[in-house]
XYZ file of C-alpha atoms in Angstrom:
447
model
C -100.797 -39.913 -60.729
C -99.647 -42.222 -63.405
C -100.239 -45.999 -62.230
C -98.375 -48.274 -64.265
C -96.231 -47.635 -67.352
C -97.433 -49.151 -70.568
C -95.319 -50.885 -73.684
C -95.714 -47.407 -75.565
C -93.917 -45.865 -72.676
C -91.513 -47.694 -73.007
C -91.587 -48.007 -77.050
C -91.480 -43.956 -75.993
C -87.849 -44.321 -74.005
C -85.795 -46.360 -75.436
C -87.459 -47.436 -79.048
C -87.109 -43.974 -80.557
C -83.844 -44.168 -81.692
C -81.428 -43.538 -78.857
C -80.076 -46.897 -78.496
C -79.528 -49.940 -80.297
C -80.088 -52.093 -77.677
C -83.576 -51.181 -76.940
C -84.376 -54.599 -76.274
C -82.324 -54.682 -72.571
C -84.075 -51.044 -71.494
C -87.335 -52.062 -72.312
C -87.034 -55.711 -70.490
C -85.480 -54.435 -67.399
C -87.531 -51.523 -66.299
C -90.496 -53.980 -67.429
C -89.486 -56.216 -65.335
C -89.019 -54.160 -62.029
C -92.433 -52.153 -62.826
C -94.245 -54.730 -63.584
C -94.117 -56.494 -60.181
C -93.893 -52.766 -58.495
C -95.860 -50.733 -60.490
C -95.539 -46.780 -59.301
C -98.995 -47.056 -57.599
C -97.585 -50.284 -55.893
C -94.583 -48.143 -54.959
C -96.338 -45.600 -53.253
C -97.792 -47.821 -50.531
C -94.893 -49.993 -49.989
C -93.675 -49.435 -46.134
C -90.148 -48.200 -46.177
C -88.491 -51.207 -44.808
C -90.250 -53.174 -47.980
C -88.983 -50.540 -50.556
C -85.233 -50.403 -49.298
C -85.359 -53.981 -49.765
C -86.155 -53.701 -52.983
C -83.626 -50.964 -54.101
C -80.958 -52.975 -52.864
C -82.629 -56.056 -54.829
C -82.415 -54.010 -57.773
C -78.925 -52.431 -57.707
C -77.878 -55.904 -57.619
C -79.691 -57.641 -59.537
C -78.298 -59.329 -63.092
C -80.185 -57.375 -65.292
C -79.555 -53.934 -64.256
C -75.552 -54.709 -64.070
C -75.913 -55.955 -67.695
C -78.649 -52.852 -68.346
C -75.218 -50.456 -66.950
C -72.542 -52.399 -68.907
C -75.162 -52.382 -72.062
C -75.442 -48.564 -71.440
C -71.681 -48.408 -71.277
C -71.303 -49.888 -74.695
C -74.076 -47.332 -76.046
C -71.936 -44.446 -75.195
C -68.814 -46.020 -76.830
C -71.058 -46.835 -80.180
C -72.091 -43.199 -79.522
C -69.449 -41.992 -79.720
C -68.038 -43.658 -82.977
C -71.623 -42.657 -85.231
C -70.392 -38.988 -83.942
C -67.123 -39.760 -85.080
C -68.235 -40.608 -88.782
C -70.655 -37.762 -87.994
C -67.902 -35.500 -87.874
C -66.460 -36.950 -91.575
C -69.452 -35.475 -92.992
C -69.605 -31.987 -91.286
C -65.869 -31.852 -92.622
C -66.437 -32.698 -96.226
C -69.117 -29.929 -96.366
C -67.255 -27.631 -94.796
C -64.492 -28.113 -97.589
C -67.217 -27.816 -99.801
C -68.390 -24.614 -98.903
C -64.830 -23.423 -98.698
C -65.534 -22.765 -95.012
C -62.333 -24.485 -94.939
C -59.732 -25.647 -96.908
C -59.324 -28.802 -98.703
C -55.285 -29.216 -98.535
C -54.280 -30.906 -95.406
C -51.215 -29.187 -94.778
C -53.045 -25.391 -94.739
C -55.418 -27.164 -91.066
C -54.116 -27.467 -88.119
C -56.657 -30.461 -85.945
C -56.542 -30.477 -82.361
C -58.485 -32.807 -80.080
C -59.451 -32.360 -76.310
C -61.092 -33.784 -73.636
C -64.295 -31.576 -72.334
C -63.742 -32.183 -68.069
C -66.256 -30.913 -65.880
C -65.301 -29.961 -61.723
C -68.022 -30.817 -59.329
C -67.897 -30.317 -55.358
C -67.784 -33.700 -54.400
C -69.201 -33.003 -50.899
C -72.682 -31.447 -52.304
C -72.998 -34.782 -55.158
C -72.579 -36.923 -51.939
C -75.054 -34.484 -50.170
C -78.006 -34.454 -52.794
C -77.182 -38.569 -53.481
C -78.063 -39.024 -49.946
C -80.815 -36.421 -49.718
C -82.533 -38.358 -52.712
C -82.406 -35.005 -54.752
C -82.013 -36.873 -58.116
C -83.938 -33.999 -59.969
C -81.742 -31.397 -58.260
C -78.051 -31.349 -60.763
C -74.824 -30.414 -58.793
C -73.685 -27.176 -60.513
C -70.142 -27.450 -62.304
C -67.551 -25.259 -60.419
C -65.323 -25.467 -63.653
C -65.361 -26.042 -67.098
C -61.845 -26.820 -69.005
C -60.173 -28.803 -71.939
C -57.597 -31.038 -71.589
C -55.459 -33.817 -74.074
C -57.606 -36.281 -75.283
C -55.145 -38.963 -73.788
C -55.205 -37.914 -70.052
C -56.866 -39.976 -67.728
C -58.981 -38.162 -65.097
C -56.655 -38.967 -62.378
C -53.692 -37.148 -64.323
C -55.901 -33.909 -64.902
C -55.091 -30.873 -63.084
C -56.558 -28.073 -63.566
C -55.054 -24.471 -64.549
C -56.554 -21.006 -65.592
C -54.924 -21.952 -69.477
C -57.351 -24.690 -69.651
C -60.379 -23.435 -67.787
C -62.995 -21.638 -70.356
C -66.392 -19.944 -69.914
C -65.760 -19.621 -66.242
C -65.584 -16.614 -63.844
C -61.286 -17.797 -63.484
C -60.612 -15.125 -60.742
C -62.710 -16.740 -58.474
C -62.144 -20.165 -58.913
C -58.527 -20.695 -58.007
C -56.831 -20.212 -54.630
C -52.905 -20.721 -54.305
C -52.986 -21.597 -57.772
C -55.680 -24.486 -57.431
C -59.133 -24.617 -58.648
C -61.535 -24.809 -55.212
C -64.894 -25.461 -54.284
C -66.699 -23.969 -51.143
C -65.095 -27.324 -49.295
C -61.674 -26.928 -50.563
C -59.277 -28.233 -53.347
C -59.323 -31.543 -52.155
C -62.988 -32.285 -51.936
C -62.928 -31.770 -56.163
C -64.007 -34.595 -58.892
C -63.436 -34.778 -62.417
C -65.956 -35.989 -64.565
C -65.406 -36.175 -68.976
C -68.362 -34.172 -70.307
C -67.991 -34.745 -74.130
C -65.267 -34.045 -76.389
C -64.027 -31.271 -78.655
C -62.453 -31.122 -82.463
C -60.552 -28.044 -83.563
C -59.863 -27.308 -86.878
C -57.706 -24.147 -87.430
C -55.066 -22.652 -90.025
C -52.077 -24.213 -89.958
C -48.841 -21.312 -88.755
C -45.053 -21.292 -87.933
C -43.765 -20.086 -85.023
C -42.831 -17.008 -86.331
C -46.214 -16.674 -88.126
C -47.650 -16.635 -85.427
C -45.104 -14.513 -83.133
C -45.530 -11.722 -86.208
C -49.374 -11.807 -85.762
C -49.180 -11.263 -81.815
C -46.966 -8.716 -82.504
C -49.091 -6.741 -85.286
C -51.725 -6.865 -82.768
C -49.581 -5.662 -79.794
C -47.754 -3.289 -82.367
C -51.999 -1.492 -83.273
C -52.418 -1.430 -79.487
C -49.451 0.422 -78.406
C -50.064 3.373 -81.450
C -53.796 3.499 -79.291
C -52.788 3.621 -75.942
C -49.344 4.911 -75.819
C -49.776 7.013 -78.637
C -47.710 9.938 -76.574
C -44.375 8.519 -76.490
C -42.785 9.570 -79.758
C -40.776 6.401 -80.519
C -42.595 3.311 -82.103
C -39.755 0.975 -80.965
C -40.435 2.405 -76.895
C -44.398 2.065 -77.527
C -43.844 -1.475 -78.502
C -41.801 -2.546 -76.254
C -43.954 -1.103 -73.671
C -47.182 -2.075 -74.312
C -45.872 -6.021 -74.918
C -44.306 -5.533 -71.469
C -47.898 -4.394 -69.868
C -49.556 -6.901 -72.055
C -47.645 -10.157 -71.285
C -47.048 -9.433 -67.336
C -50.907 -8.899 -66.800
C -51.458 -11.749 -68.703
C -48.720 -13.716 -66.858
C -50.185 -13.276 -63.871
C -52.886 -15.615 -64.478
C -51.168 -18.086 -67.060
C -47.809 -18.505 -65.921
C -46.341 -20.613 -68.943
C -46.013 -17.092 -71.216
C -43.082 -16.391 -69.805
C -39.712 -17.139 -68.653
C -37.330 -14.318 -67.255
C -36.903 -12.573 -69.550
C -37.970 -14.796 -72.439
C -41.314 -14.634 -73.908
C -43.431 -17.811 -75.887
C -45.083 -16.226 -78.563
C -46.923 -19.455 -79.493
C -48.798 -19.768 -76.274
C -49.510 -16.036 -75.760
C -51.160 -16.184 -79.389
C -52.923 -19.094 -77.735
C -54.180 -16.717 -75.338
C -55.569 -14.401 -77.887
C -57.209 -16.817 -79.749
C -58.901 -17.888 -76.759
C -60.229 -14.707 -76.209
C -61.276 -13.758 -80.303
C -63.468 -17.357 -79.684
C -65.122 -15.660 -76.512
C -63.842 -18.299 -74.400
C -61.640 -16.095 -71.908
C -63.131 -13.246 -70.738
C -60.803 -10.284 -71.405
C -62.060 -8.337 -68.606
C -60.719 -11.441 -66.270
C -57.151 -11.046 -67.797
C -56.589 -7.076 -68.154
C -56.973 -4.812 -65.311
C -56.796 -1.628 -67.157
C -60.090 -0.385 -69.044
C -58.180 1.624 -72.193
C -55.830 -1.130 -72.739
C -58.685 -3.757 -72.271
C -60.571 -2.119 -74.676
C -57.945 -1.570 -76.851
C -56.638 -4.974 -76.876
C -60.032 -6.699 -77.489
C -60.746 -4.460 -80.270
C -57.144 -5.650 -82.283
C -57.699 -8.750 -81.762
C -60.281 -9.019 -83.818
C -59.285 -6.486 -86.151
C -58.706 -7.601 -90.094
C -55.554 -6.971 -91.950
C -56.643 -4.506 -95.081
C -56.807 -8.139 -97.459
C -60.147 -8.928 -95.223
C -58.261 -11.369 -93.020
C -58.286 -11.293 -89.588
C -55.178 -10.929 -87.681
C -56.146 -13.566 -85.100
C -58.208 -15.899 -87.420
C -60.867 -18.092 -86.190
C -61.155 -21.955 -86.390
C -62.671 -23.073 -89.761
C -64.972 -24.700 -87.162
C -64.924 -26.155 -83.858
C -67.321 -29.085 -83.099
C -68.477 -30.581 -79.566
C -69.715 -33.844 -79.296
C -71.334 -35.912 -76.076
C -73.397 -38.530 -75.235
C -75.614 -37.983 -72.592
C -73.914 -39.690 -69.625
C -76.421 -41.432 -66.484
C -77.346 -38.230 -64.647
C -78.760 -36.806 -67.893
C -80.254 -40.019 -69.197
C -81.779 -40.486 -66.291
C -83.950 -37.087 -66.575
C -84.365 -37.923 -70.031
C -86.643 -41.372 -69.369
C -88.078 -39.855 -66.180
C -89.598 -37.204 -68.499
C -90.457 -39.878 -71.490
C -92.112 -42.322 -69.183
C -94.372 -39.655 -67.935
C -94.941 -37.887 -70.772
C -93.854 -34.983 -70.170
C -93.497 -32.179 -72.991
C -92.423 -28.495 -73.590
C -94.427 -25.698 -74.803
C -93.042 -25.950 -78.464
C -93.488 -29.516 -78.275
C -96.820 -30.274 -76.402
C -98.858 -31.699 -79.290
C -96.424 -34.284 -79.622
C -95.723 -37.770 -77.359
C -92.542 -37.459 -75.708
C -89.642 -39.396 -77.181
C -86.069 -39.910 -76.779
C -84.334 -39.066 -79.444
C -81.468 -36.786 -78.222
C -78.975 -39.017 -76.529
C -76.231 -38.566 -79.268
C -75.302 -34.652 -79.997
C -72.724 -32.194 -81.464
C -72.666 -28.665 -81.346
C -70.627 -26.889 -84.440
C -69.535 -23.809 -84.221
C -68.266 -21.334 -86.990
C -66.787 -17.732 -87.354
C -69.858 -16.330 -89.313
C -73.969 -16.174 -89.146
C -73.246 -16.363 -92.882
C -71.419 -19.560 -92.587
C -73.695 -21.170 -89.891
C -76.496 -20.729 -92.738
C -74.389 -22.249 -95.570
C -73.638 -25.256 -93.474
C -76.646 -26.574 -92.431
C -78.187 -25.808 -95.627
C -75.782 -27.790 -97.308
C -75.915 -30.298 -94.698
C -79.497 -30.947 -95.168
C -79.033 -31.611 -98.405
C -77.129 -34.715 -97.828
C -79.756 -38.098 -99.330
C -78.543 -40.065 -96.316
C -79.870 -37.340 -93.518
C -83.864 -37.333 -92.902
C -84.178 -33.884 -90.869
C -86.947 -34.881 -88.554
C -87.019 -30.994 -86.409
C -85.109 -27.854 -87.158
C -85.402 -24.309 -84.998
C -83.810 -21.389 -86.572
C -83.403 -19.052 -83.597
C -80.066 -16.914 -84.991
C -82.515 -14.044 -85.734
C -85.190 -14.944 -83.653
C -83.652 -15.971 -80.354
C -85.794 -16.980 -77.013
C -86.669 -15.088 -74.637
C -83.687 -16.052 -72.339
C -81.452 -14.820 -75.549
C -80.714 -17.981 -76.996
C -79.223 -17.829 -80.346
C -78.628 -21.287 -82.487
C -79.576 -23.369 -85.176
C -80.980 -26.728 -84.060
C -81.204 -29.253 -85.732
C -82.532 -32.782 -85.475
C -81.842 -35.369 -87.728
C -81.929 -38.875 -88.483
C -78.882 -40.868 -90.250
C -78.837 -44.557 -90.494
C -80.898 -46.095 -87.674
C -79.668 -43.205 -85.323
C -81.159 -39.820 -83.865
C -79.073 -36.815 -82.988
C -79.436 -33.594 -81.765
C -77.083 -31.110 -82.884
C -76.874 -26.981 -82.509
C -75.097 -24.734 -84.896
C -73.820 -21.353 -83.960
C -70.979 -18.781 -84.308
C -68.212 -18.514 -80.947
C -70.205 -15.578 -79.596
C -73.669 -17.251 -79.377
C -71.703 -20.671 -78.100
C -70.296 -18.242 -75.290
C -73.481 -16.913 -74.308
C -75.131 -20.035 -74.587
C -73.022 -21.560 -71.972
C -72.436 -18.217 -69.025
C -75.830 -16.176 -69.102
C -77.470 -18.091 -66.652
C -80.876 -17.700 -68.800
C -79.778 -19.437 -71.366
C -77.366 -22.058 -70.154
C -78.376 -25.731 -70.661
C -77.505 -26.828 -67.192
C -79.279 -23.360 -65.957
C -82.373 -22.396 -67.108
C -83.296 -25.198 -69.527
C -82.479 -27.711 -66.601
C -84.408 -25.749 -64.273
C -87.838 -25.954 -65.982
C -87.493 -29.629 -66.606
C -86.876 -29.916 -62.610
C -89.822 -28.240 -61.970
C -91.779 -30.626 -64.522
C -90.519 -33.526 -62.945
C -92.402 -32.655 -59.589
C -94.803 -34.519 -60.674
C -92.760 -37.708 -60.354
C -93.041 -39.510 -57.265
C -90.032 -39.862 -55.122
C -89.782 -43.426 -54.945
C -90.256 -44.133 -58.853
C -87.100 -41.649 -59.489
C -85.244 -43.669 -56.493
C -85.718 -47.204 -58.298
C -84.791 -45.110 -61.580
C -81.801 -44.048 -60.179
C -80.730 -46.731 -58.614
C -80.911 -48.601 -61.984
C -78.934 -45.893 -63.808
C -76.673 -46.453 -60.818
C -76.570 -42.510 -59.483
């Protein structure tokens, strides 16, 4: 059992880069452990220690420690901003993508998470800080939204199981549509090619047009098989987003939205289409190339995720640098903290991933510190990725390259998914926490 935490523990936390404002960590948890060190903690009688956790969540420093930590995510969030500048500017020169403005077409969401509010409550009064409340959705949304003006819909709900989740058209947990909360989990850049209307009606319909000569190749007339296998097509889709049609009248734009959806792996075709042939079929044209190399459906030049950790995550993150505690790959090295600020690019090609982070290391401002290439040589839960970690300016990130497919995998196999199996083995490290220090943690973090 560790006693007391020393300066280098906290030199550890919150000197190694994550913050800026190292000064306001390190004097506040110095200040509550010095006087109640964990060994201190661990004989305190129970009226004596929830005394002292309601000292603490009040207490001046920890309100400014939580307002500091609120200004570290905004600050964050700007260095991933000019982060983003740079990935761009390689990306143009690799002629990943193009140059000329008018040929991209940017789009910029919100990443939202769904939790059952009823289990957070549950585990926050349980004291199971180590024990994560498990998304029941995962969806995108305008960047301008505010939480309360966020509903979610199957269109905007991605890597998720959708027949399950929604009831009388609303998304549910086990307690009910009402007993839902939103929480922002990062945010996401698009970058694709820029398309008219009827561009892109004329590419749903070349896809549509391949999929009807497959699957109703025995009705003589081209003109009957098209119109017949758009009329399967949209109504199945229809029935789970309902803005692709109208009557009679069908919007092209967003049922190309669809498809792109699905060529990036984020719907799950077999979720959408009931019938196996035209499933097949379907999936198959979608990604099919025209005969100049070109794909019908084209994938975003790149897509990039960014986040900074928020509490709940940050809060795992210290317990584990305070104590010390380190992975297998890692476990010659003291634990630091040098993850908080992260982005995840993502790119049609294995060919492209490689180009861009080659180039990208390149760059005299960025000092690579740790780099993983597991595209070839995945782990043993099958996780694919390049990842990267890198220092630029006085600032660590963490950041993950990979093509649509791996970032699909990566977030529904349950084996490989971050808040899954990753999450899990750091739970089970962190048994060897005591209780009360990850209570006075928490309460600091505010949790």
């Amino acid at each position: 059992m560790k006693e007391y935490f020393t300066p280098e523990d906290y030199e550890r936390a919150f000197g190694s880069g994550s913050y800026r404002n190292k000064e306001i960590f390190i004097d506040t948890f110095g200040g509550i452990f010095r006087g109640n060190p964990p060994r201190k903690l661990a004989k305190m009688p129970q009226n004596k220690l929830e005394r002292l956790i309601a000292k603490i969540a009040r207490s001046d420093n920890v309100m400014r420690l939580r307002k500091t930590l609120a200004e570290e995510v905004v600050g964050g969030e700007n260095y991933l901003i000019n982060l983003i500048s740079v990935m761009l500017g390689q990306l143009q020169k690799l002629h990943i993508m193009p140059s000329d403005k008018d040929k991209i077409y940017p789009k910029m969401y919100q990443d939202v998470w769904a939790y059952c509010a009823k289990e957070m409550e549950e585990k926050r009064k349980s004291k199971q800080f180590d024990e994560p409340a498990v998304p029941v959705g995962k969806g995108l949304f305008e960047m301008e939204l505010p939480l309360e003006k966020i509903f979610f819909r199957p269109e905007n709900t991605f890597y998720s199981d959708i027949p399950t989740l929604y009831k009388n058209d609303a998304l549910e947990c086990r307690h009910g549509p009402e007993d839902v909360v939103l929480r922002r989990s990062g945010k996401l850049y698009v970058w694709s090619d820029r398309a008219t209307d009827k561009e892109l009606e004329n590419r749903v319909k070349t896809v549509i047009g391949n999929t009807a000569n497959r699957v109703y190749r025995n009705i003589p007339s081209y003109e009957k098989r098209l119109i017949q296998a758009e009329q399967d097509i949209v109504d199945e889709l229809h029935e789970t987003f309902e803005s692709l049609k109208t009557g009679s009248y069908i919007n092209y734009r967003k049922v190309y939205k669809v498809f792109n959806w699905i060529a990036r792996e984020n719907f799950d075709i077999s979720h959408l289409i009931e019938g196996s042939e035209l499933r097949k079929v379907l999936r198959v044209e979608i990604d099919r190339k025209s005969p100049n190399g070109e794909r019908i459906i084209p994938l975003p030049y790149t897509a990039i995720r960014t986040r900074v950790k928020e509490s709940y995550s940050e809060f795992l993150k210290v317990l584990m640098t305070l104590y010390d505690i380190r992975n297998e790959e890692d476990e010659n090295k003291p634990r630091t903290y040098q993850d908080r600020n992260g982005l995840r690019v993502v790119l049609p090609t294995v060919q492209n991933v490689m180009d861009l982070v080659c180039s990208f290391k390149q760059i005299p401002t960025i000092e690579v510190k740790d780099e993983k290439n597991r595209l070839g040589n995945p782990k043993k839960s099958g996780y694919r990725s390049y990842d990267l970690k890198f220092k630029m300016g006085d600032t660590h990130y963490e950041s993950q390259f990979r093509t649509h497919n791996m970032d699909r995998n990566a977030e529904t196999d349950i084996k490989q998914a971050h808040e899954g199996n990753y999450l899990k083995e750091k739970i089970e490290a962190l048994r060897v926490v005591p209780d009360r220090v990850k209570l006075v943690i928490a309460t600091i973090y505010g949790i």
